Amino acid sequence: KHSSPTASPHLRHMAQQVLPSGLVLTYDVRRKPDAGEMELSSGWFVHYFSPEGLPKMPSHTVFVLDVSGSMMDDNKLPQLKVAMESILRGLHPDDSFEILVFSTYVVSLGVYSARGRDLERSIAKVHRLQAQGGTNVDDAFKQALQGLQMLNGTGTAKQIVFLTDGQATVGERDNGQLRRNVREANRYRH
């Protein structure tokens, strides 16, 4: 039997009130103590499972933040700053992360641990971000993947969180080619 979690009408209404920029957030924390849930859509699938009783694996996240000129519109950059502070404060103290910002070019704001002064320094840097320039999605993804590849073989879970408001305007702009470029840059991931 296939089931698809859906947002309650109240959550959908809240999303329309709080997130006017088109971002829709839906999540489900209820899980059955079995093999999890699977969703199928248009030839793709996702398997959700939450094993219990396992030790937490350290993780390293590369946050890739769009600071292009379009982020000045509709209060997007202030929303990104508030969201990032909340995300960073929610990380486990044993985790680490890098913050990349991109517009026409990609710049690393540094690699941090998710505790103490490191955490506070990273949040302060996020709050100082300013929007300008184009949107270079291709270089941003490539640099994020390069940073994660340095952690291969360390027993650390690796992930990229990519936050942008739109289409690439600098560098590679074709979505199909962008996907191929990411796939190619990510082929040596194990």
mmCIF file of C-alpha atoms in Angstrom:
data_model
loop_
_atom_site.group_PDB
_atom_site.id
_atom_site.type_symbol
_atom_site.label_atom_id
_atom_site.label_comp_id
_atom_site.label_asym_id
_atom_site.label_seq_id
_atom_site.Cartn_x
_atom_site.Cartn_y
_atom_site.Cartn_z
ATOM 1 C CA LYS A 1 0.000 0.000 0.000
ATOM 2 C CA HIS A 2 1.373 3.403 -1.003
ATOM 3 C CA SER A 3 0.675 6.447 1.131
ATOM 4 C CA SER A 4 1.711 10.019 0.530
ATOM 5 C CA PRO A 5 1.926 12.404 3.461
ATOM 6 C CA THR A 6 0.165 15.677 2.799
ATOM 7 C CA ALA A 7 0.271 18.952 4.636
ATOM 8 C CA SER A 8 -2.777 19.754 6.704
ATOM 9 C CA PRO A 9 -4.962 22.651 5.491
ATOM 10 C CA HIS A 10 -3.686 24.652 8.500
ATOM 11 C CA LEU A 11 -0.030 24.079 7.500
ATOM 12 C CA ARG A 12 -0.762 25.005 3.877
ATOM 13 C CA HIS A 13 -2.487 28.197 5.082
ATOM 14 C CA MET A 14 0.493 29.035 7.321
ATOM 15 C CA ALA A 15 2.892 28.494 4.411
ATOM 16 C CA GLN A 16 0.922 30.971 2.325
ATOM 17 C CA GLN A 17 0.976 33.501 5.181
ATOM 18 C CA VAL A 18 4.589 33.119 6.327
ATOM 19 C CA LEU A 19 6.413 32.147 3.144
ATOM 20 C CA PRO A 20 5.097 34.448 0.399
ATOM 21 C CA SER A 21 8.102 33.829 -1.862
ATOM 22 C CA GLY A 22 6.786 30.458 -3.056
ATOM 23 C CA LEU A 23 8.782 28.245 -0.689
ATOM 24 C CA VAL A 24 6.636 25.359 0.508
ATOM 25 C CA LEU A 25 7.878 23.312 3.434
ATOM 26 C CA THR A 26 6.262 19.969 4.202
ATOM 27 C CA TYR A 27 7.605 17.389 6.599
ATOM 28 C CA ASP A 28 6.436 14.413 8.603
ATOM 29 C CA VAL A 29 8.050 13.161 11.799
ATOM 30 C CA ARG A 30 5.724 10.227 12.476
ATOM 31 C CA ARG A 31 7.260 6.934 11.454
ATOM 32 C CA LYS A 32 6.193 3.339 11.886
ATOM 33 C CA PRO A 33 8.767 0.973 13.455
ATOM 34 C CA ASP A 34 9.120 -1.006 10.226
ATOM 35 C CA ALA A 35 10.916 -0.559 6.940
ATOM 36 C CA GLY A 36 9.672 3.010 6.558
ATOM 37 C CA GLU A 37 7.669 4.552 3.744
ATOM 38 C CA MET A 38 8.230 4.844 0.022
ATOM 39 C CA GLU A 39 6.846 7.441 -2.347
ATOM 40 C CA LEU A 40 6.767 7.009 -6.114
ATOM 41 C CA SER A 41 6.343 9.803 -8.641
ATOM 42 C CA SER A 42 7.082 10.043 -12.368
ATOM 43 C CA GLY A 43 9.620 7.230 -12.361
ATOM 44 C CA TRP A 44 11.437 8.475 -9.233
ATOM 45 C CA PHE A 45 11.171 7.183 -5.694
ATOM 46 C CA VAL A 46 12.226 8.157 -2.206
ATOM 47 C CA HIS A 47 12.495 5.827 0.785
ATOM 48 C CA TYR A 48 11.983 7.393 4.218
ATOM 49 C CA PHE A 49 13.252 5.521 7.226
ATOM 50 C CA SER A 50 14.385 6.497 10.706
ATOM 51 C CA PRO A 51 16.266 3.729 12.484
ATOM 52 C CA GLU A 52 16.329 4.003 16.257
ATOM 53 C CA GLY A 53 19.028 3.083 18.741
ATOM 54 C CA LEU A 54 21.983 3.751 16.444
ATOM 55 C CA PRO A 55 24.823 6.066 17.480
ATOM 56 C CA LYS A 56 24.705 9.453 15.776
ATOM 57 C CA MET A 57 27.080 9.724 12.868
ATOM 58 C CA PRO A 58 28.958 13.036 12.636
ATOM 59 C CA SER A 59 27.894 15.093 9.649
ATOM 60 C CA HIS A 60 29.351 17.858 7.532
ATOM 61 C CA THR A 61 26.988 20.109 5.612
ATOM 62 C CA VAL A 62 27.914 22.583 2.905
ATOM 63 C CA PHE A 63 25.349 25.379 2.898
ATOM 64 C CA VAL A 64 25.291 27.095 -0.498
ATOM 65 C CA LEU A 65 23.538 30.459 -0.245
ATOM 66 C CA ASP A 66 22.386 32.595 -3.164
ATOM 67 C CA VAL A 67 23.295 36.249 -2.573
ATOM 68 C CA SER A 68 22.643 37.415 -6.148
ATOM 69 C CA GLY A 69 20.884 40.700 -6.863
ATOM 70 C CA SER A 70 17.456 39.064 -7.101
ATOM 71 C CA MET A 71 17.696 38.178 -3.395
ATOM 72 C CA MET A 72 17.053 41.903 -2.672
ATOM 73 C CA ASP A 73 13.487 41.463 -3.966
ATOM 74 C CA ASP A 74 10.524 40.506 -1.774
ATOM 75 C CA ASN A 75 12.504 40.385 1.486
ATOM 76 C CA LYS A 76 14.298 37.189 0.361
ATOM 77 C CA LEU A 77 17.721 37.882 1.858
ATOM 78 C CA PRO A 78 16.378 38.742 5.333
ATOM 79 C CA GLN A 79 14.294 35.532 5.200
ATOM 80 C CA LEU A 80 17.404 33.553 4.239
ATOM 81 C CA LYS A 81 19.346 35.043 7.167
ATOM 82 C CA VAL A 82 16.640 34.165 9.693
ATOM 83 C CA ALA A 83 16.268 30.652 8.274
ATOM 84 C CA MET A 84 20.029 30.053 8.311
ATOM 85 C CA GLU A 85 20.375 31.170 11.923
ATOM 86 C CA SER A 86 17.621 28.750 12.904
ATOM 87 C CA ILE A 87 19.182 25.904 10.892
ATOM 88 C CA LEU A 88 22.674 26.515 12.286
ATOM 89 C CA ARG A 89 21.455 26.687 15.889
ATOM 90 C CA GLY A 90 19.657 23.378 15.326
ATOM 91 C CA LEU A 91 22.783 21.466 14.297
ATOM 92 C CA HIS A 92 24.250 18.861 16.644
ATOM 93 C CA PRO A 93 27.381 20.147 18.468
ATOM 94 C CA ASP A 94 29.481 17.337 16.944
ATOM 95 C CA ASP A 95 28.623 18.418 13.386
ATOM 96 C CA SER A 96 30.633 20.698 11.137
ATOM 97 C CA PHE A 97 29.654 22.840 8.184
ATOM 98 C CA GLU A 98 30.905 25.180 5.503
ATOM 99 C CA ILE A 99 29.073 28.230 4.227
ATOM 100 C CA LEU A 100 29.481 29.107 0.559
ATOM 101 C CA VAL A 101 27.853 32.225 -0.846
ATOM 102 C CA PHE A 102 27.402 32.748 -4.535
ATOM 103 C CA SER A 103 26.309 35.364 -6.985
ATOM 104 C CA THR A 104 28.501 35.987 -10.022
ATOM 105 C CA TYR A 105 31.351 34.298 -8.104
ATOM 106 C CA VAL A 106 31.518 31.740 -5.280
ATOM 107 C CA VAL A 107 33.146 32.595 -1.933
ATOM 108 C CA SER A 108 33.620 30.401 1.139
ATOM 109 C CA LEU A 109 32.805 32.097 4.434
ATOM 110 C CA GLY A 110 34.688 29.327 6.197
ATOM 111 C CA VAL A 111 34.383 25.897 7.779
ATOM 112 C CA TYR A 112 32.942 25.781 11.292
ATOM 113 C CA SER A 113 32.037 23.441 14.119
ATOM 114 C CA ALA A 114 28.434 23.694 15.301
ATOM 115 C CA ARG A 115 29.294 24.878 18.799
ATOM 116 C CA GLY A 116 30.404 27.882 20.815
ATOM 117 C CA ARG A 117 32.335 30.730 19.250
ATOM 118 C CA ASP A 118 32.552 28.993 15.876
ATOM 119 C CA LEU A 119 28.771 28.834 15.651
ATOM 120 C CA GLU A 120 28.349 32.465 16.733
ATOM 121 C CA ARG A 121 30.982 33.665 14.215
ATOM 122 C CA SER A 122 29.232 31.837 11.375
ATOM 123 C CA ILE A 123 25.851 33.325 12.290
ATOM 124 C CA ALA A 124 27.346 36.831 12.456
ATOM 125 C CA LYS A 125 28.801 36.357 8.958
ATOM 126 C CA VAL A 126 25.420 35.220 7.623
ATOM 127 C CA HIS A 127 23.750 38.332 9.067
ATOM 128 C CA ARG A 128 26.280 40.567 7.254
ATOM 129 C CA LEU A 129 25.482 39.132 3.801
ATOM 130 C CA GLN A 130 24.484 41.554 1.054
ATOM 131 C CA ALA A 131 22.872 40.794 -2.297
ATOM 132 C CA GLN A 132 24.453 41.730 -5.616
ATOM 133 C CA GLY A 133 25.489 40.229 -8.938
ATOM 134 C CA GLY A 134 24.285 37.338 -11.091
ATOM 135 C CA THR A 135 23.402 33.724 -10.241
ATOM 136 C CA ASN A 136 26.243 31.254 -10.944
ATOM 137 C CA VAL A 137 24.618 27.933 -9.985
ATOM 138 C CA ASP A 138 27.159 25.765 -11.844
ATOM 139 C CA ASP A 139 30.274 27.028 -10.055
ATOM 140 C CA ALA A 140 28.454 26.996 -6.700
ATOM 141 C CA PHE A 141 27.550 23.300 -7.017
ATOM 142 C CA LYS A 142 31.035 22.378 -8.221
ATOM 143 C CA GLN A 143 32.739 24.130 -5.294
ATOM 144 C CA ALA A 144 30.324 22.542 -2.796
ATOM 145 C CA LEU A 145 31.091 19.072 -4.153
ATOM 146 C CA GLN A 146 34.850 19.725 -4.051
ATOM 147 C CA GLY A 147 34.597 20.627 -0.374
ATOM 148 C CA LEU A 148 32.767 17.401 0.437
ATOM 149 C CA GLN A 149 35.216 15.212 -1.478
ATOM 150 C CA MET A 150 37.978 16.185 0.955
ATOM 151 C CA LEU A 151 36.016 14.310 3.645
ATOM 152 C CA ASN A 152 35.869 10.989 1.760
ATOM 153 C CA GLY A 153 36.779 8.050 3.979
ATOM 154 C CA THR A 154 36.305 9.947 7.262
ATOM 155 C CA GLY A 155 33.100 8.225 8.407
ATOM 156 C CA THR A 156 31.288 11.542 8.216
ATOM 157 C CA ALA A 157 27.862 11.900 6.600
ATOM 158 C CA LYS A 158 28.079 14.576 3.909
ATOM 159 C CA GLN A 159 25.331 16.741 2.470
ATOM 160 C CA ILE A 160 24.740 19.919 0.512
ATOM 161 C CA VAL A 161 21.919 22.349 1.288
ATOM 162 C CA PHE A 162 21.449 24.672 -1.691
ATOM 163 C CA LEU A 163 19.295 27.775 -1.138
ATOM 164 C CA THR A 164 18.443 29.886 -4.177
ATOM 165 C CA ASP A 165 15.495 31.853 -5.502
ATOM 166 C CA GLY A 166 15.830 31.236 -9.176
ATOM 167 C CA GLN A 167 17.486 30.384 -12.424
ATOM 168 C CA ALA A 168 21.158 30.571 -13.322
ATOM 169 C CA THR A 169 22.070 33.846 -15.048
ATOM 170 C CA VAL A 170 25.883 33.492 -15.123
ATOM 171 C CA GLY A 171 27.956 30.610 -16.477
ATOM 172 C CA GLU A 172 26.043 27.477 -17.500
ATOM 173 C CA ARG A 173 22.318 28.252 -17.746
ATOM 174 C CA ASP A 174 20.824 25.105 -19.279
ATOM 175 C CA ASN A 175 19.142 23.002 -16.550
ATOM 176 C CA GLY A 176 19.925 19.713 -18.303
ATOM 177 C CA GLN A 177 23.595 20.602 -18.602
ATOM 178 C CA LEU A 178 23.671 21.802 -14.990
ATOM 179 C CA ARG A 179 22.379 18.379 -13.870
ATOM 180 C CA ARG A 180 25.004 16.627 -16.025
ATOM 181 C CA ASN A 181 27.744 18.845 -14.577
ATOM 182 C CA VAL A 182 26.691 18.033 -11.001
ATOM 183 C CA ARG A 183 26.521 14.320 -11.811
ATOM 184 C CA GLU A 184 30.012 14.433 -13.347
ATOM 185 C CA ALA A 185 31.496 16.407 -10.439
ATOM 186 C CA ASN A 186 29.878 13.985 -7.981
ATOM 187 C CA ARG A 187 30.954 10.728 -9.648
ATOM 188 C CA TYR A 188 33.894 10.123 -7.299
ATOM 189 C CA ARG A 189 31.795 10.521 -4.174
ATOM 190 C CA HIS A 190 32.657 7.206 -2.454
#
